[in-house]
Every structure is written in C-alpha cells, then in structure tokens.
Amino acid sequence: MLDQVLFALANGLATGMAVFLVAAGVTLIFGLLRILNFAQGSFFMLGAYVAFSIMGPSASSIWVFLLAALVSGVVVAVLGLVTDMVVFRRLRNYDEAYTLIATFALMMLLDGLIKLIWGLNYHSISPPPSLGGVLMFGPVIVPIFSLFIIGLGILVFIILEFAIHRLWIGKIVQALAHDQWMSGFVGINVPLMLTLTVVAAFFLAGAAGGLLLPNQSLSPTLSHAFLLQAFIAVIIGGLGNIRGAFMAALVLGLVESLNAVVLPDQPGVAMYVVMVAFMLWRPAGLLSAGTVDHATSQHAAASVPIDWARYRTMLTVAGIAGAIGVAAMPLWANPGTVFLAGVALIAALFALSWNLLFGTTGLATFGHAAFFAIGCYASGLMLKATGGQWFLVVLIAAALIGAVVAAIVGSVAIRRTTGIALAILTLALSEIMRLLISSSASLGRDDGVSGIPRPDLDLGFTTLSLQSTQNYFWFLFVVCGAMALGLWWLSAGPLGRVLRAVKQDAERTSFLGINIGRYRLVAFIISGSVATLAGALQAPWVQIVTPEAANYLVSMQPMLSTLLGGAAFFWGPVVGTVLFFILAEATRALAGLSEVVTGGVLLLLVMLAPDGVLGIIGRLRLRKRAASQGPKLEFVAKEARP
Amino acid sequence: MTPVLNVENLYKSYGAIPVLKDVNLAVADRETLAIIGPNGAGKTTLFRTLTGEVLPEKGRIEAFGEDITRMPAARRVARGFGRTFQVARIFPDTTLLGNLVLAVEARKRNAGERLGGLFHYKPSADTLANAEQWLAAVGLGARRDMEARFLSHGDKKRLEMALALALGPKVLMMDEPTAGMSPSDRVEMVALVKQIRDRFGVTVLLTEHDMDVVFGLSNRIMVLNYGQVIAIGTGEEIRANQAVRDVYLGHEVQHA
Ligand SMILES: Nc1ncnc2c1ncn2[C@@H]1O[C@H](COP(=O)(O)OP(=O)(O)O)[C@@H](O)[C@H]1O
Ligand SMILES: [Mg+2]
C-alpha cells in the first residue's frame, strides 16, 4: 500500500509540474493582457510536434533532445509574437466573452493546421538514453524522466518567481499589470515590455512542448488534455498568479494520480470536482485580484443603429422563401445533403437556445453540450426501451429532464457566478458529465448507444411513421421551426425585454424592482430545456450517441454559429449555422482543413466584425447612407465600432 | 408621524476599515436631505446600505415603520425606493422609449398586473403612453427613438431620473446628480429636481459636491466625515457649525 501511495505521489508531482509548465504561460498572459488564452495548449502542442520533427521518436542523445526543445521554443515564440501583434492587441478592450471566443477560434485554427501538417496518427516517443531508466528507492520505482520533469518544473518556477519578484523587469511587468496607462506616463516602453513578456510566455509553451514530449502519446488531441488542466490550475491559483498556479498544479497532479489509485473506473473526474467545489466556495475570491473592471470593458457587440423595420417585409419574405426551400429539400436534394440539413436544423435550434443566454441575457456558458448530451442519451435510451413508440412523451420527458437539471445547476451556478467564472464552471461541469458518461457501463462507455430506432409518432387519432429519412426530416423541420418561433416570441415579449435589460445593466434592472437572479435562472432553464430537446431530436436522426456529444467542442458550436450570424440578432444563430454548415461541408475533404477555415473565419469575425454577418450587412447599409449624407453618420459608425 | 426613513446605529466596514460608524438619521416625509462630505467619507456606502446593495454589519434601517435592514434591493424598490447613480445607469442599447417601457412594465409587474396575453408581446398602448409621459417630464420626449448610448452625459442623468421616477418612488435617492455637468446643465438639473419633487411629492436624498446645488435644493443637510455624522441641520445651521467649518467646508462656506 505504502509503495503504491509513494508511487502515486511521485507520479502526481510529475503530472503537476507538467501542468504547471503550460499553466505558467496561461497565467503570465492573463496577468499582463487580461486574456484567458484558450490557444495556449495548441501552442504547446505545436512545440511538441516541432520537437518531434527534429528528433524523431527517440532522441539519440540528451543534447539533441534539449536542442529540439529550444528550437520548438523559438518557433513558438516567433508565432506568439505574430499572434500578439495581429490578434491580442486588437482584443485588449473587448468584453471578456469575446476574447474567450477569439482565443478559442485561434485554438481551432492551430489544431487544424497541426492536423494538416502532421496528420492524425499517434506517435509514441521515448526519453533520451540518459533520462530513460528508473531509480529504485526501496520498493518504490521512480522513472528518471519523472524526476527530470519535477526538477524542470521547479526550475521554471524559480526563474519566473525570481524574474517577476526580484528583477527590474519583473517590477515593470507588475506595474504594467496594475496600470498600463500610468506606466506609460513614467516613461517605460509599455508595448515593448508587454511584447517581450508575451513572447517569453510563448517560448515557455513551445519549449515545454518539446521537453514533455517523451512518455506522451503525441496526437492532435494532446492540446486538449493539457489545456483544461492548465486552465483549472490557473483559475484555482488565482488568475495571473504564478505562485498560485504552481501550488494548484501540484495539488491537481496529486489529485489526479490519487484518482487513478482510488477511483480507477472514473479517470480524471476528481480534478474537475475539486475545481467545481473550489469555484462554488470562492466564486469571487478567485477573480478578486485585479480582474477587468467591468465598467471599462466595452461590449464588442455594439449594434449599429439601423432601421431593420424598413426591411421587415423584404426580410420576412426572404425568410419564408428560405424556409420553404429547406422544407422541400427531400424533394430536390440528395439524401446525404438532406441528412446534413437535418443535423443543421437541430444545430440551429441548439444555437438559438445558447444565444438566449448569451445574446439576450448576457451570460456566456461554455458547457451547453451537457444539455445536448443529456437529451441524446435520454431519448436514445427511452426509444430503445420502447422500440420507437411514445415519441412525443419521450421528447417532452427529455425537455423536462433538461429543465430540472438546468434548475438545479442554475440555482447554484447562475446565482453565484458570472463572466469568466461562469464560463469555466460550466465547462468543468460538462467535462465531468462527459467523463462520467464515458466511464459508465450502462451508457456504453466510449462506444455510446447505437442502433437507436427511428420512432413512430402517435398523435392519438392517427399514427405517422417517422422511419423514413424524408418523414423524420419534415418532423424535424416542424418541431425546430415551432421551437424557434416560440423562442422568438419569448424574446420579443416582456420576458425578453427584461432579459435584455439584465444584460445591458444588471444593477439598473434590479432597481426596477426586478429580481435579476430569478430572471437569469428562468433564462437558463428555458435554454437548457430547449438544448436538451435538440439533443433528443438528434438521437433518432443519427441513430447513435457517444460521449462526444458532451465534448466541449460541441459547446463551442453554438458560439461559432452565433458570432458568425450576429449575437445581437435573434435569427443570427440560424444564419450562422447555415453558413457554418456550408463552410464545413465545402472543406470536409481534408482532416484539419475545416478547423482551419472555421477557426480562421471565426477569429476574423470576432476581431473585425463582432456583430456578425447581419451586423456587417447593417454596417454596409449605414456606410452607403453615410456617404450620401455627409460625415456625421460616418463618425457614429466609427464610434460604434470597437 | 412615522418618519419615512429611520436609521439607527448603522455600521459598515470593508475588511478592517470602518466606512460607516454608528450613523443615525431620520428623514421626514417630503423633505430634501443633502448628504455632504469629502471624497471617501462614506456617502455612497450609506446610500448602498439604504438601498440594499450592501448589508450593514450592525444597526437597523426602517422605512415607513417597517424593518428593511436585510431586505434585498429589488424588494425595497417595491417599497418605494428609487435610485440614481454617480455614473448614470441606463440601458444603453435600447431606445429612450424602450428604456421607459422597461420601467413602466416593471412597475406594473411589481404591482401584480399581468402584461398582456399570449399574443400581446408588444408593450400595451397604456404602457407606451405612460412611458412617453415620463420622457416628456424630463424633457427628452423629442428623442424617444434614439438609442440611449448616444445621449450626452447630462441627458443620460435625466433619462436615469425618468427611469427611477416611472416606478413611482416615495423616496428618490440621487448620488451626485450633477457630477461632471457643465454649470448650465447643473442649473437645469436643479430646476428639474425641484419641479419633480413638488409635482410628485417625493422625499429626496442626495449626495452632492457642488454647494450651490446643495443649498439650492435641500431643506436639511447632513455632513459625513470618515463615516461619522458630524452635523445635521438646516443650511443656516450647517454654515454656522464650527466643526463643519473645521473639517470640511473651510473656505467654500464663505463663497456660498
Ligand atoms: N467595495 C469596496 N471595497 C472596499 N472599500 C470600499 C468599497 N467601497 C467603498 N470603499 C471605501 O469606503 C470608503 C467610502 O467610500 P464611498 O462611500 O464611496 O465614499 P464617498 O461616496 O463619500 O466618496 C472609501 O475609503 C472607499 O475606499
Ligand atoms: Mg460617492
């Protein structure tokens, strides 16, 4: 027993240090720029691939190994410099939801590029000869490479501590982090210092990629594994705090390796549980040290004043024509396209449900996939049990389950957190769910549930068969359409007005005598319930569910669509979903290409046109009008643009 | 007659630093009380405890004879508390009329009215008329379709006042209503507050740095310094008070 614990301890320390090496970069960048960089894990992975290309699966000597890591660090630092100049600088004054989404897009872009360049294969890499063996401490076996990583982590920690707290450079960086404007006045070259530190953070990510490469299996999923853990360490440690991140990473490493000993059937869950518990314990505490002043961060979605009412008839006609075209798809499109269109209908409803929280209520959740997955599993399992009967009951039951889960989660999460804390909390909760599903035998583990029957629809007086693709597609069209109209009605009415008020100014809203916590909760319940329904509709359409339904990439889908279409517009997510599916379909041929294109498009949109495609159209119209009316409106247009 | 507001031994600290030390205060119906004091004296914090944004550690707040010390902010609004902020808080992406529609609908909701049936998602004619009335009352009627973020600083404060008034408050609390305004805007604001106070019979509490505004508007003045009430009385009494002269007003009194 003791040797097991000791082994777990050594293992945990090594894992913790590895996490710290990635977390250090994340926390440095947050401390300086107030940007929580989702792409950090991808830069780390890039470093790993570059090192792999240099030294191959087994380095011939420790010098080749170290040289490879150094080169990786330099390559990533150069890319980081470009990223800082092209992307981060533009994001500095954005609302935090938009920066999160932008760095997420960057992550997709990089991951896609890596897939394009290096392919999808797994590679296993062994340590260089002199770091390869094991040491025996009595009964305990410790790999030398683990000791190397532990030493490395401590070294990096000491260097950062020294650089930040002792050296002149560190003092400046601290001054910058507190008040960039003021340090500009005392004659420090603010942009240069910032850039240098950002470059250092990226160098760290790249070099860590090379150094941690041995004993990993290198594949394009490497970034995700490290990213979430590093995020958790950074958040628990107090954003922007190196020392905190170091301690938190150690604790996480230990929790993780004890998890493997104590709960071998639920790998990785304990860490998220620790994190959720922490966030509920101190939702403000972890953000208290110098976060963005909300009063000064601007909403990027500055909708340009445009008189949409003037185009109402035109838009309505176009919308109806489009809807008829979609409804008629089984008659004119090939089955493959019809299938995709059905998936898109569901995705559009899912995106609308997310935007009820984001665009309408001002809450960015990053774990909406959890609801979708609940819906998938609930309807998949129930339909298998009934053999495809009772479909309406199944759908209603799924929506109710979603509402209950949302009520429970929301009454804790929504009432206690907003902003980054809420984003990360929901992300962690959905990860916990995915891990639990994929380790549950009754839910089929990673294989999920397959062979889900297409149902019959019993309406009491008659029964419609939904077995054929064509019939189910029409059913999807009707249900998704009805739900979308229902959401539109809600958001146009008194409830929607209050939710938009909460988004614009929560404080003023509560001084209208409105209980904002309750309204946020109501929005969360409606949104969760609709998202669950979307999942429930999908299960019999694709006829299989896997834990991937709860993957956080699924949570990102509605964000993408929403920002693509325009978050400020009710139908923005629908427009975005359509564009997204066309884009994804056109780039499907090459693994990675679609991520590059969608990530790239999303990134460009967030930076150049945060109000989405509909916003661009509005702005072009405005410009045309401004050109004919003189300079005054032009000024307004510029003002409105972040 | 019970006072509108009765505050006893109110104590509030942030960490180890006390910000309000045993504040006592009684406000009579329809009076206008100005709270003055140097920056950091605790004026805004006093407002925040009265409105329920923060809870005091000790002491008691009574409104219309009812203990409201721990009541949440939103519920105090229904009891008749209205509030404007040092930096105007409005709904920036909504039209001026839309801003007021929110307030009028909130008032109806607070009073237990239902807002239209299944097919009436638009504001009712009555709501719209009411909203326009309030806009007109603060002199913004002509710009009803403009989005609020394009308003000037002073006009935002007017709009905010309309938002607060539309809820039918019995007590209107204004935190630095003229901060950052030009002298002419200030004069207009004072006239507007006077007019509204007399027309709707509200009790007004305000904090203010501009002594012309303070003496022009208020019946009584309370002076806070380091969280302590050092004097309370009419304008004459405050001018004459030696303690006030010493710690705060200094030369400004001679000007005023
Ligand atoms: N949220 C807070 N946390 C810590 N200290 C605060 C907070 N709000 C106010 N203070 C402190 O309380 C004191 C009184 O502030 P405030 O009530 O805003 O003063 P005033 O409105 O009179 O200028 C100040 O010293 C201020 O720094
Ligand atoms: Mg103040």
mmCIF file of C-alpha atoms in Angstrom, chain B residues 103-243:
data_model
loop_
_atom_site.group_PDB
_atom_site.id
_atom_site.type_symbol
_atom_site.label_atom_id
_atom_site.label_comp_id
_atom_site.label_asym_id
_atom_site.label_seq_id
_atom_site.Cartn_x
_atom_site.Cartn_y
_atom_site.Cartn_z
ATOM 1 C CA ALA B 103 -39.556 50.819 -16.161
ATOM 2 C CA VAL B 104 -43.299 51.159 -16.687
ATOM 3 C CA GLU B 105 -43.699 47.422 -17.252
ATOM 4 C CA ALA B 106 -41.614 46.731 -14.172
ATOM 5 C CA ARG B 107 -43.877 48.989 -12.156
ATOM 6 C CA LYS B 108 -46.942 47.172 -13.405
ATOM 7 C CA ARG B 109 -45.345 43.834 -12.682
ATOM 8 C CA ASN B 110 -44.388 44.917 -9.180
ATOM 9 C CA ALA B 111 -47.992 45.930 -8.638
ATOM 10 C CA GLY B 112 -49.107 42.455 -9.685
ATOM 11 C CA GLU B 113 -50.581 43.410 -13.060
ATOM 12 C CA ARG B 114 -50.311 40.949 -15.934
ATOM 13 C CA LEU B 115 -48.583 42.216 -19.034
ATOM 14 C CA GLY B 116 -50.794 41.250 -21.934
ATOM 15 C CA GLY B 117 -51.871 37.819 -23.076
ATOM 16 C CA LEU B 118 -50.316 35.200 -25.289
ATOM 17 C CA PHE B 119 -50.483 37.257 -28.459
ATOM 18 C CA HIS B 120 -49.635 40.632 -26.993
ATOM 19 C CA TYR B 121 -45.896 40.577 -26.870
ATOM 20 C CA LYS B 122 -45.608 44.261 -27.681
ATOM 21 C CA PRO B 123 -45.956 46.870 -24.937
ATOM 22 C CA SER B 124 -49.568 47.877 -24.407
ATOM 23 C CA ALA B 125 -50.845 51.274 -25.578
ATOM 24 C CA ASP B 126 -51.216 52.306 -21.973
ATOM 25 C CA THR B 127 -47.600 51.397 -21.222
ATOM 26 C CA LEU B 128 -46.389 53.330 -24.231
ATOM 27 C CA ALA B 129 -48.406 56.410 -23.322
ATOM 28 C CA ASN B 130 -47.097 56.265 -19.788
ATOM 29 C CA ALA B 131 -43.526 55.863 -20.983
ATOM 30 C CA GLU B 132 -43.839 58.884 -23.278
ATOM 31 C CA GLN B 133 -45.208 60.916 -20.415
ATOM 32 C CA TRP B 134 -42.160 60.233 -18.289
ATOM 33 C CA LEU B 135 -39.813 61.051 -21.128
ATOM 34 C CA ALA B 136 -41.616 64.333 -21.601
ATOM 35 C CA ALA B 137 -41.414 65.031 -17.878
ATOM 36 C CA VAL B 138 -37.615 65.101 -18.020
ATOM 37 C CA GLY B 139 -37.564 66.920 -21.334
ATOM 38 C CA LEU B 140 -36.447 64.064 -23.557
ATOM 39 C CA GLY B 141 -39.704 63.473 -25.405
ATOM 40 C CA ALA B 142 -38.360 64.572 -28.765
ATOM 41 C CA ARG B 143 -35.632 61.934 -28.816
ATOM 42 C CA ARG B 144 -37.703 58.905 -27.961
ATOM 43 C CA ASP B 145 -36.382 56.724 -30.793
ATOM 44 C CA MET B 146 -32.708 57.396 -30.222
ATOM 45 C CA GLU B 147 -30.592 54.703 -28.607
ATOM 46 C CA ALA B 148 -29.654 55.782 -25.128
ATOM 47 C CA ARG B 149 -25.904 55.382 -25.518
ATOM 48 C CA PHE B 150 -25.820 58.322 -27.921
ATOM 49 C CA LEU B 151 -27.092 60.731 -25.256
ATOM 50 C CA SER B 152 -24.849 63.304 -23.649
ATOM 51 C CA HIS B 153 -23.718 62.784 -20.079
ATOM 52 C CA GLY B 154 -26.285 65.207 -18.680
ATOM 53 C CA ASP B 155 -29.117 63.741 -20.717
ATOM 54 C CA LYS B 156 -28.230 60.261 -19.517
ATOM 55 C CA LYS B 157 -28.752 61.533 -15.993
ATOM 56 C CA ARG B 158 -32.139 62.902 -16.994
ATOM 57 C CA LEU B 159 -33.088 59.601 -18.524
ATOM 58 C CA GLU B 160 -31.953 57.803 -15.417
ATOM 59 C CA MET B 161 -34.118 60.074 -13.341
ATOM 60 C CA ALA B 162 -37.103 59.285 -15.535
ATOM 61 C CA LEU B 163 -36.372 55.557 -15.093
ATOM 62 C CA ALA B 164 -36.370 55.972 -11.339
ATOM 63 C CA LEU B 165 -39.485 58.162 -11.304
ATOM 64 C CA ALA B 166 -41.509 55.888 -13.546
ATOM 65 C CA LEU B 167 -41.512 53.347 -10.735
ATOM 66 C CA GLY B 168 -43.431 55.791 -8.575
ATOM 67 C CA PRO B 169 -40.912 56.081 -5.762
ATOM 68 C CA LYS B 170 -41.749 57.685 -2.464
ATOM 69 C CA VAL B 171 -38.079 58.228 -1.742
ATOM 70 C CA LEU B 172 -35.728 59.231 -4.524
ATOM 71 C CA MET B 173 -32.039 58.797 -3.762
ATOM 72 C CA MET B 174 -29.642 60.604 -6.061
ATOM 73 C CA ASP B 175 -25.907 60.020 -5.820
ATOM 74 C CA GLU B 176 -24.151 63.141 -7.106
ATOM 75 C CA PRO B 177 -26.858 64.135 -9.573
ATOM 76 C CA THR B 178 -24.785 66.929 -11.111
ATOM 77 C CA ALA B 179 -21.309 65.357 -11.070
ATOM 78 C CA GLY B 180 -19.433 66.092 -14.267
ATOM 79 C CA MET B 181 -22.036 68.504 -15.605
ATOM 80 C CA SER B 182 -21.481 71.914 -17.087
ATOM 81 C CA PRO B 183 -22.705 74.843 -14.949
ATOM 82 C CA SER B 184 -25.693 75.418 -17.204
ATOM 83 C CA ASP B 185 -26.667 71.732 -17.097
ATOM 84 C CA ARG B 186 -26.408 71.968 -13.340
ATOM 85 C CA VAL B 187 -28.869 74.798 -13.162
ATOM 86 C CA GLU B 188 -31.269 72.864 -15.345
ATOM 87 C CA MET B 189 -30.883 69.756 -13.204
ATOM 88 C CA VAL B 190 -31.660 71.666 -10.024
ATOM 89 C CA ALA B 191 -34.759 73.133 -11.625
ATOM 90 C CA LEU B 192 -35.819 69.700 -12.829
ATOM 91 C CA VAL B 193 -35.380 68.065 -9.427
ATOM 92 C CA LYS B 194 -37.326 70.848 -7.754
ATOM 93 C CA GLN B 195 -40.109 70.617 -10.257
ATOM 94 C CA ILE B 196 -40.345 66.848 -9.978
ATOM 95 C CA ARG B 197 -40.165 66.875 -6.217
ATOM 96 C CA ASP B 198 -43.007 69.332 -5.941
ATOM 97 C CA ARG B 199 -45.107 67.741 -8.654
ATOM 98 C CA PHE B 200 -44.881 64.157 -7.403
ATOM 99 C CA GLY B 201 -44.363 64.796 -3.724
ATOM 100 C CA VAL B 202 -41.303 62.628 -3.320
ATOM 101 C CA THR B 203 -38.818 62.663 -0.490
ATOM 102 C CA VAL B 204 -35.348 63.309 -1.877
ATOM 103 C CA LEU B 205 -31.983 62.179 -0.547
ATOM 104 C CA LEU B 206 -28.950 63.356 -2.435
ATOM 105 C CA THR B 207 -25.208 63.486 -2.130
ATOM 106 C CA GLU B 208 -23.505 66.356 -3.847
ATOM 107 C CA HIS B 209 -20.230 68.227 -4.016
ATOM 108 C CA ASP B 210 -21.497 71.435 -5.552
ATOM 109 C CA MET B 211 -22.544 73.728 -2.719
ATOM 110 C CA ASP B 212 -24.854 75.817 -4.895
ATOM 111 C CA VAL B 213 -26.814 72.704 -5.690
ATOM 112 C CA VAL B 214 -26.795 71.603 -2.052
ATOM 113 C CA PHE B 215 -28.046 74.876 -0.652
ATOM 114 C CA GLY B 216 -30.377 75.444 -3.593
ATOM 115 C CA LEU B 217 -32.216 72.169 -3.212
ATOM 116 C CA SER B 218 -32.193 70.895 0.315
ATOM 117 C CA ASN B 219 -34.172 71.632 3.453
ATOM 118 C CA ARG B 220 -31.639 69.878 5.588
ATOM 119 C CA ILE B 221 -28.013 68.928 5.282
ATOM 120 C CA MET B 222 -26.080 66.102 6.868
ATOM 121 C CA VAL B 223 -22.295 66.190 6.987
ATOM 122 C CA LEU B 224 -20.336 62.943 6.977
ATOM 123 C CA ASN B 225 -16.645 62.689 7.685
ATOM 124 C CA TYR B 226 -14.757 59.387 7.916
ATOM 125 C CA GLY B 227 -18.056 57.588 8.273
ATOM 126 C CA GLN B 228 -19.282 59.728 11.124
ATOM 127 C CA VAL B 229 -22.126 62.209 11.165
ATOM 128 C CA ILE B 230 -20.551 65.406 12.375
ATOM 129 C CA ALA B 231 -23.516 67.684 11.898
ATOM 130 C CA ILE B 232 -27.072 67.663 10.679
ATOM 131 C CA GLY B 233 -29.367 70.648 10.323
ATOM 132 C CA THR B 234 -30.664 73.403 8.063
ATOM 133 C CA GLY B 235 -28.393 75.239 5.699
ATOM 134 C CA GLU B 236 -28.046 78.090 8.155
ATOM 135 C CA GLU B 237 -27.078 75.784 10.985
ATOM 136 C CA ILE B 238 -24.526 73.965 8.876
ATOM 137 C CA ARG B 239 -22.946 77.198 7.712
ATOM 138 C CA ALA B 240 -22.669 78.301 11.304
ATOM 139 C CA ASN B 241 -21.351 74.980 12.623
ATOM 140 C CA GLN B 242 -17.749 75.274 13.742
ATOM 141 C CA ALA B 243 -16.988 71.544 13.448
#
